[in-house]
Coordinates of C-alpha atoms and ligand atoms in Angstrom, one line a residue:
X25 CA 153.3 253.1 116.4
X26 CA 156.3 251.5 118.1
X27 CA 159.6 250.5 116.1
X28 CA 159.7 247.0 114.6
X29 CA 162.4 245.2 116.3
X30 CA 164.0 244.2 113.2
X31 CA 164.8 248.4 112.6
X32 CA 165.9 248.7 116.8
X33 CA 162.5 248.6 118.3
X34 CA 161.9 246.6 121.8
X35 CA 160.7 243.2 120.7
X36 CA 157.5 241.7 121.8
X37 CA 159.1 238.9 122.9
X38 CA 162.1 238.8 125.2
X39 CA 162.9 235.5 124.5
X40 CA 161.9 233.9 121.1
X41 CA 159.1 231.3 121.5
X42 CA 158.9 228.4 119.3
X43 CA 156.4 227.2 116.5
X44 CA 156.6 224.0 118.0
X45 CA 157.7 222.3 120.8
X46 CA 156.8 218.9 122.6
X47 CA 155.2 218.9 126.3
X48 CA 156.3 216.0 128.5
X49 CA 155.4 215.5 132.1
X50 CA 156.0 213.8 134.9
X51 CA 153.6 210.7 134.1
X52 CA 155.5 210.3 130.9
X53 CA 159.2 210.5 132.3
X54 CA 157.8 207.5 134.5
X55 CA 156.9 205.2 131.8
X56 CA 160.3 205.5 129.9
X57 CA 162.2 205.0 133.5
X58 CA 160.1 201.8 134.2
X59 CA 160.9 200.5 130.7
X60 CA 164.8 201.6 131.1
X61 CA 164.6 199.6 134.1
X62 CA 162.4 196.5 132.6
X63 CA 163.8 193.3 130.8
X64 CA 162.8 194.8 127.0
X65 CA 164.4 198.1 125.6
X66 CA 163.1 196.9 122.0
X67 CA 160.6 194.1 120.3
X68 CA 159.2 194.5 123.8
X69 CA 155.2 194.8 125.6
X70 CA 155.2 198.6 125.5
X71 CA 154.8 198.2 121.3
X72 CA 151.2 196.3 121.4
X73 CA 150.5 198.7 124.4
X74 CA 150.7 202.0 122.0
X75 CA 149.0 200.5 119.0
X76 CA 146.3 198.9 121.4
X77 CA 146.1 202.6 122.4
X78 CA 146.1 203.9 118.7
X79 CA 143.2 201.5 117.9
X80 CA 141.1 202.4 121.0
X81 CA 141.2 206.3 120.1
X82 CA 140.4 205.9 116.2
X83 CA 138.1 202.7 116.1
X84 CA 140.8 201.3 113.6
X85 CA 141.4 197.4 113.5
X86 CA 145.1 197.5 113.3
X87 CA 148.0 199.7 113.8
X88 CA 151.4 199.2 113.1
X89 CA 154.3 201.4 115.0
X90 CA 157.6 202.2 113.1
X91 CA 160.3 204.5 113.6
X92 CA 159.2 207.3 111.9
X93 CA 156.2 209.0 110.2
X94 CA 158.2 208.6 106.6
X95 CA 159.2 204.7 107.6
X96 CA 155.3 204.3 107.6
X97 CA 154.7 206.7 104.3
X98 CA 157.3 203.7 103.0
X99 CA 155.6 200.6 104.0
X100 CA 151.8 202.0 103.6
X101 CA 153.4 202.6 99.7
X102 CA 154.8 199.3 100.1
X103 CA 151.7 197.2 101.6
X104 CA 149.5 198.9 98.7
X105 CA 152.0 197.2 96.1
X106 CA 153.3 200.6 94.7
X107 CA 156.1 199.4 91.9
X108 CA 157.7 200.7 89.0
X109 CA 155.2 202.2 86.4
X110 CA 152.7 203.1 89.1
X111 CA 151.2 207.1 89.4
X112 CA 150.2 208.3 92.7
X113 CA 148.5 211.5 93.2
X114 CA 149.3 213.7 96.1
X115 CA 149.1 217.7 96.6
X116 CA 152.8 219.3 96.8
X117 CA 152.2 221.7 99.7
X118 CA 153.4 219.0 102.1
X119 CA 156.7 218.1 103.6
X120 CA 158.6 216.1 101.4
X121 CA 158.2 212.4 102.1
X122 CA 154.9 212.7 101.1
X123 CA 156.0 212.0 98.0
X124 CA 159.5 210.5 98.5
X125 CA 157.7 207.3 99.8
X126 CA 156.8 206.8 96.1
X127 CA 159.9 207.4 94.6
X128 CA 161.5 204.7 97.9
X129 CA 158.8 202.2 96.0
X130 CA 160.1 202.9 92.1
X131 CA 156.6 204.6 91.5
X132 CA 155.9 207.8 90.2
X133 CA 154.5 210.9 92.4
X134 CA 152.0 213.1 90.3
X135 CA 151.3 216.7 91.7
X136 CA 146.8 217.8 91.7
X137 CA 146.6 221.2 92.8
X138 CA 145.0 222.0 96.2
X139 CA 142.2 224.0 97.0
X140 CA 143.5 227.6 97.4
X141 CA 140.7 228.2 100.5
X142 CA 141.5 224.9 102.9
X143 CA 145.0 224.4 101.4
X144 CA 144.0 221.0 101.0
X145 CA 144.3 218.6 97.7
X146 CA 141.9 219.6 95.3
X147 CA 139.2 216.2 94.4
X148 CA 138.4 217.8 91.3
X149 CA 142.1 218.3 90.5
X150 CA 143.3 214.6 91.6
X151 CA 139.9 213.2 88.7
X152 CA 142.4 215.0 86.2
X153 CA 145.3 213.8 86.8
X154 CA 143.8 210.0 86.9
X155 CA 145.4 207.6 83.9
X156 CA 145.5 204.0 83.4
X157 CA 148.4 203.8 85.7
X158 CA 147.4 205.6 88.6
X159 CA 147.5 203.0 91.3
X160 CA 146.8 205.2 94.6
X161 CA 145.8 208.8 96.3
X162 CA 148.2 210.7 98.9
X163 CA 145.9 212.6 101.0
X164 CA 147.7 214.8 103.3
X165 CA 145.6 216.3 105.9
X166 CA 147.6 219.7 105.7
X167 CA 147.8 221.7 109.0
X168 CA 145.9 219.0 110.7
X169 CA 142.2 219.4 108.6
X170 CA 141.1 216.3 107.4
X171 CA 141.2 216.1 103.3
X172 CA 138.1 216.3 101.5
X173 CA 137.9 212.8 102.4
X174 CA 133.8 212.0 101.2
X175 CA 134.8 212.7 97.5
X176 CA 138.3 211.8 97.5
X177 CA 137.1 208.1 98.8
X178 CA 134.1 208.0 96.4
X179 CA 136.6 209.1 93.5
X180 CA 139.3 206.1 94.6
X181 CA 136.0 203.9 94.9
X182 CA 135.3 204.4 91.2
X183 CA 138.7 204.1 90.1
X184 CA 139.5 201.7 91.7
X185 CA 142.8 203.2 93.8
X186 CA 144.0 202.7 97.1
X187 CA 143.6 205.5 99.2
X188 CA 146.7 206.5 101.7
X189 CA 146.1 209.5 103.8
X190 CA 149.2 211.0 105.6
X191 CA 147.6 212.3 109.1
X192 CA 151.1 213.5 110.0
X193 CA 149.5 216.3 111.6
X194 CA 145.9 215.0 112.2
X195 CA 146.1 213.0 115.3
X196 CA 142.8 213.2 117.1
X197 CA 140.9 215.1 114.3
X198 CA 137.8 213.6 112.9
X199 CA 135.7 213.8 109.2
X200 CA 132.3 213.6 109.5
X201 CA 132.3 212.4 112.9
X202 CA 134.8 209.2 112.1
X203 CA 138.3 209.8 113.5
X204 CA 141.0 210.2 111.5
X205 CA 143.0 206.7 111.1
X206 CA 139.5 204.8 110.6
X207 CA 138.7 206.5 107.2
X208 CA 141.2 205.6 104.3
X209 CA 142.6 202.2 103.4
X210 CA 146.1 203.2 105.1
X211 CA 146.6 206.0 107.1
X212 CA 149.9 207.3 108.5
X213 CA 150.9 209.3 111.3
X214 CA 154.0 211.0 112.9
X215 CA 155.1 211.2 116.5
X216 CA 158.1 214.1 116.2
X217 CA 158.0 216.0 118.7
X218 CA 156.5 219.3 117.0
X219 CA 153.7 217.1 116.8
X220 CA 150.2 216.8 118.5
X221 CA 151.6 213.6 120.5
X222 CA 155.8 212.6 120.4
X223 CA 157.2 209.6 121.0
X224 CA 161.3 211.6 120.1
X225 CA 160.5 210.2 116.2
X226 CA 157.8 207.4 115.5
X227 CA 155.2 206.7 113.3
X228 CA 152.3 204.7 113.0
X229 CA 149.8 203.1 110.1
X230 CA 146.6 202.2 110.8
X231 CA 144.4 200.1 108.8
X232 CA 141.1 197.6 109.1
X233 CA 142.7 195.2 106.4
X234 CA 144.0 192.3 107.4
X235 CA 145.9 191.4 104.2
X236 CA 147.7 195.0 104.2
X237 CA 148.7 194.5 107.9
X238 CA 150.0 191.4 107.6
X239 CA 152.4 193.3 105.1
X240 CA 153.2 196.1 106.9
X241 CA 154.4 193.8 110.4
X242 CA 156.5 191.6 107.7
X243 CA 158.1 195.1 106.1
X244 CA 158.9 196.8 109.4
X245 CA 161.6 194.0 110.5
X246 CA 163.0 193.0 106.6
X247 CA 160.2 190.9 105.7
X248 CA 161.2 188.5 108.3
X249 CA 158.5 185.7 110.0
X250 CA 158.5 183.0 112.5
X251 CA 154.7 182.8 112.1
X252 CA 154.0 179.1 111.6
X253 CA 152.5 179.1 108.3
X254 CA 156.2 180.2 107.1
X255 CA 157.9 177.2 108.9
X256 CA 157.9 175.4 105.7
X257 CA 161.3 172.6 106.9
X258 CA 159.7 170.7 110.2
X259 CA 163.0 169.7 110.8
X260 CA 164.1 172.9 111.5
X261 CA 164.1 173.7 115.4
X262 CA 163.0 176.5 117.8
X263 CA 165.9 179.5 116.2
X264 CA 164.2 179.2 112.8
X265 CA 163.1 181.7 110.4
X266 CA 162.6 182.8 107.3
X267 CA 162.7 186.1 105.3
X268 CA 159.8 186.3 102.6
X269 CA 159.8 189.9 101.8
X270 CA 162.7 192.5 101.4
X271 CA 161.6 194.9 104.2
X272 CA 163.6 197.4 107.2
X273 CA 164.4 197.7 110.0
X274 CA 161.8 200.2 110.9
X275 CA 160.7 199.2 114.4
X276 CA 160.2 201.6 117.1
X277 CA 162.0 201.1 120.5
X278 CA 159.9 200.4 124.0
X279 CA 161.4 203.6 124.8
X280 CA 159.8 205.4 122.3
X281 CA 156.5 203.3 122.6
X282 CA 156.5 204.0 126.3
X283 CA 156.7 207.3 125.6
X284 CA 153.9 207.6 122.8
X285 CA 151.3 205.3 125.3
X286 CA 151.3 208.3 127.7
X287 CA 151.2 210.8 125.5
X288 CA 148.4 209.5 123.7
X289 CA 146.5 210.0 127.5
X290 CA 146.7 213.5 127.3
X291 CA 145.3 213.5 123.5
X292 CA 141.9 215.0 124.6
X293 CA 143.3 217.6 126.6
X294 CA 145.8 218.5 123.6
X295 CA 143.5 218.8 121.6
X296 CA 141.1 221.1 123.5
X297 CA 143.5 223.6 124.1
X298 CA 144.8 223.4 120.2
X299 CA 141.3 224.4 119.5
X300 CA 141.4 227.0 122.1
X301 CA 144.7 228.7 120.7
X302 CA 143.0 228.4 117.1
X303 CA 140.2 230.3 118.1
X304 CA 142.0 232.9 119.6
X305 CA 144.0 233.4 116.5
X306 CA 141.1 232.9 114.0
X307 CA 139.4 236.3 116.6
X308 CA 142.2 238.3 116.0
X309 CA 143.3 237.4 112.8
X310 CA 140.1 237.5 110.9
X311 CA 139.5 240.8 111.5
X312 CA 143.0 242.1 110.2
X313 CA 142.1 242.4 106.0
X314 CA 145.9 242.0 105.2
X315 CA 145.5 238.3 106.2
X316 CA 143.6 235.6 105.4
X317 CA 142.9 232.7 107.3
X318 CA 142.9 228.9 106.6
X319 CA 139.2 227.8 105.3
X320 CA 137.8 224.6 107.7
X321 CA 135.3 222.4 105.5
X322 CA 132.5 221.9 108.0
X323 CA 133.2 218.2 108.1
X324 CA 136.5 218.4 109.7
X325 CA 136.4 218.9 113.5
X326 CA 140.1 219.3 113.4
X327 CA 142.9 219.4 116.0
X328 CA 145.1 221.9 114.1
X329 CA 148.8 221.1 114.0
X330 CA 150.3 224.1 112.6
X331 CA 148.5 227.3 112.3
X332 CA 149.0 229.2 108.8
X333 CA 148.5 232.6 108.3
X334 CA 148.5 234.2 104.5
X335 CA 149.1 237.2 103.9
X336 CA 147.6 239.3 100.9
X337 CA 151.0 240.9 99.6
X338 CA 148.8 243.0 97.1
X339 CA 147.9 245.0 100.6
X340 CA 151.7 245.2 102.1
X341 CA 154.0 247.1 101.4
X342 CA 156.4 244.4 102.1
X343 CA 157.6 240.7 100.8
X344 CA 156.8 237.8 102.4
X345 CA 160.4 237.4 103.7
X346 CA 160.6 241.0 105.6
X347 CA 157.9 239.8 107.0
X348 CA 159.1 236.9 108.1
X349 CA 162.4 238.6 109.3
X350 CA 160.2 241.4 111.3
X351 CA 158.0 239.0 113.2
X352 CA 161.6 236.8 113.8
X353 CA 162.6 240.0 115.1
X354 CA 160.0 240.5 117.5
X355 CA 160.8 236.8 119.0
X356 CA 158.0 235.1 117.3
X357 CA 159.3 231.1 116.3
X358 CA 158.3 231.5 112.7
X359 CA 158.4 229.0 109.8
X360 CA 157.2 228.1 106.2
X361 CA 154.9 224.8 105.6
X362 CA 155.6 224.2 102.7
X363 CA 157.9 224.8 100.1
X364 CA 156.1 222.5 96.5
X365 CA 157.6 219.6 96.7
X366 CA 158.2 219.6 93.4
X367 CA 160.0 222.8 93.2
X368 CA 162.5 220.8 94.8
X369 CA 166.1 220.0 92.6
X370 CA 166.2 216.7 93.2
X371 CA 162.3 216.8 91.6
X372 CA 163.3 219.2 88.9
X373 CA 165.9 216.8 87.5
X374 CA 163.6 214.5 87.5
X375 CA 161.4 216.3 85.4
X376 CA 158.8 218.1 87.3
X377 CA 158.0 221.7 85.9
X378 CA 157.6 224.6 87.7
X379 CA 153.7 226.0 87.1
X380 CA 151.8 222.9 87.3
X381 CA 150.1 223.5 90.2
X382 CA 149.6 227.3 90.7
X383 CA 147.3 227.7 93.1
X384 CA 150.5 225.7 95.4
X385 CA 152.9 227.9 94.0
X386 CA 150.4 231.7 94.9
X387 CA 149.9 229.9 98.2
X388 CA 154.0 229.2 99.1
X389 CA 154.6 232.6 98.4
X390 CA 152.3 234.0 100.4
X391 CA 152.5 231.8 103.6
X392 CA 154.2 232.3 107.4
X393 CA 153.4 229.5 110.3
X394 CA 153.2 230.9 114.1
X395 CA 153.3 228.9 117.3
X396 CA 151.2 226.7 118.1
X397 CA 151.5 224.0 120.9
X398 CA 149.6 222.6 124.0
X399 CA 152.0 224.6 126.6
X400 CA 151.4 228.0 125.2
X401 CA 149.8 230.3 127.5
X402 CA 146.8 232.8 126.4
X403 CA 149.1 235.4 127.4
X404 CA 152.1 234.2 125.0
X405 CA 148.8 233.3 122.0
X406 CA 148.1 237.2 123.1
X407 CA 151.4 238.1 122.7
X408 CA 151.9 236.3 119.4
X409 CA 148.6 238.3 118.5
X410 CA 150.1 241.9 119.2
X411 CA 153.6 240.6 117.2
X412 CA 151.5 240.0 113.7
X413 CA 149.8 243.3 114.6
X414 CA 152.7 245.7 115.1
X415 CA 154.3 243.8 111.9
X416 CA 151.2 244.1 109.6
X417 CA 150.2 247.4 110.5
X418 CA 153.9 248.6 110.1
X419 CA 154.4 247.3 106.5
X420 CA 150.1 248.5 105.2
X421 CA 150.3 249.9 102.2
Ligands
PLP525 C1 152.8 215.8 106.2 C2 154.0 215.0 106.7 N1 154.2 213.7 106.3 C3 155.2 213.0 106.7 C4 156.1 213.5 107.6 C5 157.2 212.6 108.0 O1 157.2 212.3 109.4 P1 158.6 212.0 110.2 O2 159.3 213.3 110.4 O3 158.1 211.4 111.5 O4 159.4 211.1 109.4 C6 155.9 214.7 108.1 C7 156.9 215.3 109.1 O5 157.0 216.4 109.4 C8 154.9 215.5 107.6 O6 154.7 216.8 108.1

């Protein structure tokens, strides 16, 4: 067996490959040039052009673009009236925001267990946590699977909660056929570049209510209008305007619009080749009994995001984190998604306790991300292969 790099070994990797990284071509430097060039570098036609784009691909009625996947975790909290007093249930193996955009809104985020097999928020777990004050539902589509979305609809249909899924990572996947963004009352996306489609930062909500986008265009430039209905003084002339909400700045530039449009082009083909590296890895990896993949639900034809492995420590002799540092070693871009969100300081002084959701906690400690992006070549996949195998097979017990 050859050395692990981390002891002095040759690495697998000469030169470390990302988890993530963006893929921008020549169609795509073209379309922010022309809008350097053009007469609008913001508030400009390349906006409607992306959401147009968003709607076409999901079937949604509206979409909204803001600066950020969190600015549109903010105002989908915001459009669904989220205020002091008010629970929302989310799971806690996400990335932060998830839950900030409750806190941003005065509510209350309340942690349901996910389902230790797809990683994903547990239905059963998010009835339990349901009280007279729960007002909405935080699906996270974690890795890029869609939630249990059936159930966790039917549930917010009975109890009469909004339902907000954070697709942060699921761009182009669908449940049960119906893409994701066309599915929940508000659904949010992100457009960093580690993501399936970048536009530098953006975000996006999508929704077929006409009510809640009204809200969401008012809070993404400070609850500002000229629409005529708000022209309430006719003597007032062609500069007037009138706030009616307190809402951001949260608007996405032409640049970045420009950008997103042609990226969203290539969605198909980033997605095929997703599911192409996921395959490869799910061959390799299933077969190795020190790991354990990510479950799929059958309803989710998903275009994976991040690609998770677990390991079973019980089977290593090794902790998570000289595993982590070996596979470093041998030039493999590794990371952690997540650590509980409520593990967090700023959530412990709050309140939160550790041990309320421990199938999250078993799974953080258990869990190391590996590339995964459109640009990766079978050989690097291969390469990222023979990396987890040299590692795992170095530290079995
Ligand atoms: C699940 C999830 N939600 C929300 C966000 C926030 O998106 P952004 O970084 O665009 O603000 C992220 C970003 O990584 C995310 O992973």
């Amino acid at each position: 067996m050859s050395e692990l790099a981390l002891y002095g070994g040759t690495p697998v990797f000469e030169k470390r490959i990302g988890y993530g990284r963006q893929y921008i071509d020549d169609a795509d430097i073209q379309a922010v040039v022309s809008v350097l060039k053009s007469d609008f570098l913001t508030c400009g036609p390349k906006i409607e052009e992306a959401e147009q784009k968003l709607c076409a691909i999901t079937g949604a009625k509206h979409a909204v673009l803001v600066s950020n996947g969190t600015a549109a975790l903010h105002a989908a909290c915001y459009a669904a009236g989220i205020g002091e007093g008010d629970e929302v249930i989310t799971t806690p193996i996400t990335f932060a925001a998830s839950a900030n955009c409750v806190l941003y809104c005065g509510g209350t985020p309340v942690f349901a267990d996910l389902n230790p097999e797809t990683y994903n928020i547990d239905p059963e777990k998010i009835e339990e946590k349901i009280t007279e004050r729960t007002k909405a539902v935080i699906a996270v589509d974690f890795t890029g699977q869609a939630a249990e979305l059936g159930r966790i609809r039917e549930i917010c249909r009975r109890h009469h909660l909004i339902l907000i899924e954070d697709a942060a990572h699921a761009l182009g996947t669908k449940y049960d056929g119906i893409p994701v963004g066309n599915i929940a009352d508000l659904t949010t996306f992100s457009f960093h570049p580690v993501k399936t489609c970048t536009a530098g930062e953006g975000g996006a909500i999508l929704t077929n209510e006409d009510a809640l986008y009204q809200k969401l265009t008012l809070f993404r430039t400070h609850g500002i209008t000229r629409a005529p209905e708000a022209m309430d003084r006719p003597s007032e002339g062609g500069w007037y305007y009138q706030q009616l909400e307190l809402g951001f700045n949260y608007r996405m530039t032409d640049l970045q619009a420009a950008l997103l449009a042609s990226q969203l082009d290539k969605l198909e083909a980033f997605g095929t080749r997703r599911k192409e590296l996921v395959k490869r890895y799910d061959d390799a990896f299933s077969k190795m009994p020190e790991l354990t993949i990510q479950k799929e639900i059958p309803q989710s034809d998903t275009v994976r995001h991040l690609y998770l492995l677990q390991l079973k420590l019980e089977m290593l002799r090794c902790t998570r984190r000289e595993a982590f540092e070996a596979l470093q070693a041998e030039g493999v871009g590794v990371n952690v998604h997540y650590i509980p969100v409520y593990s967090f300081p700023y959530y412990q002084k709050l309140g939160y306790e550790m041990g309320s959701c421990p199938n999250a906690e078993h799974l953080y400690e258990r869990l190391i991300s590996i590339p995964l992006f459109y640009s990766m070549t079978d050989e690097e996949a291969n390469q990222v292969i023979a990396a987890v195998q040299k590692v795992i097979h170095y530290f079995k017990a």
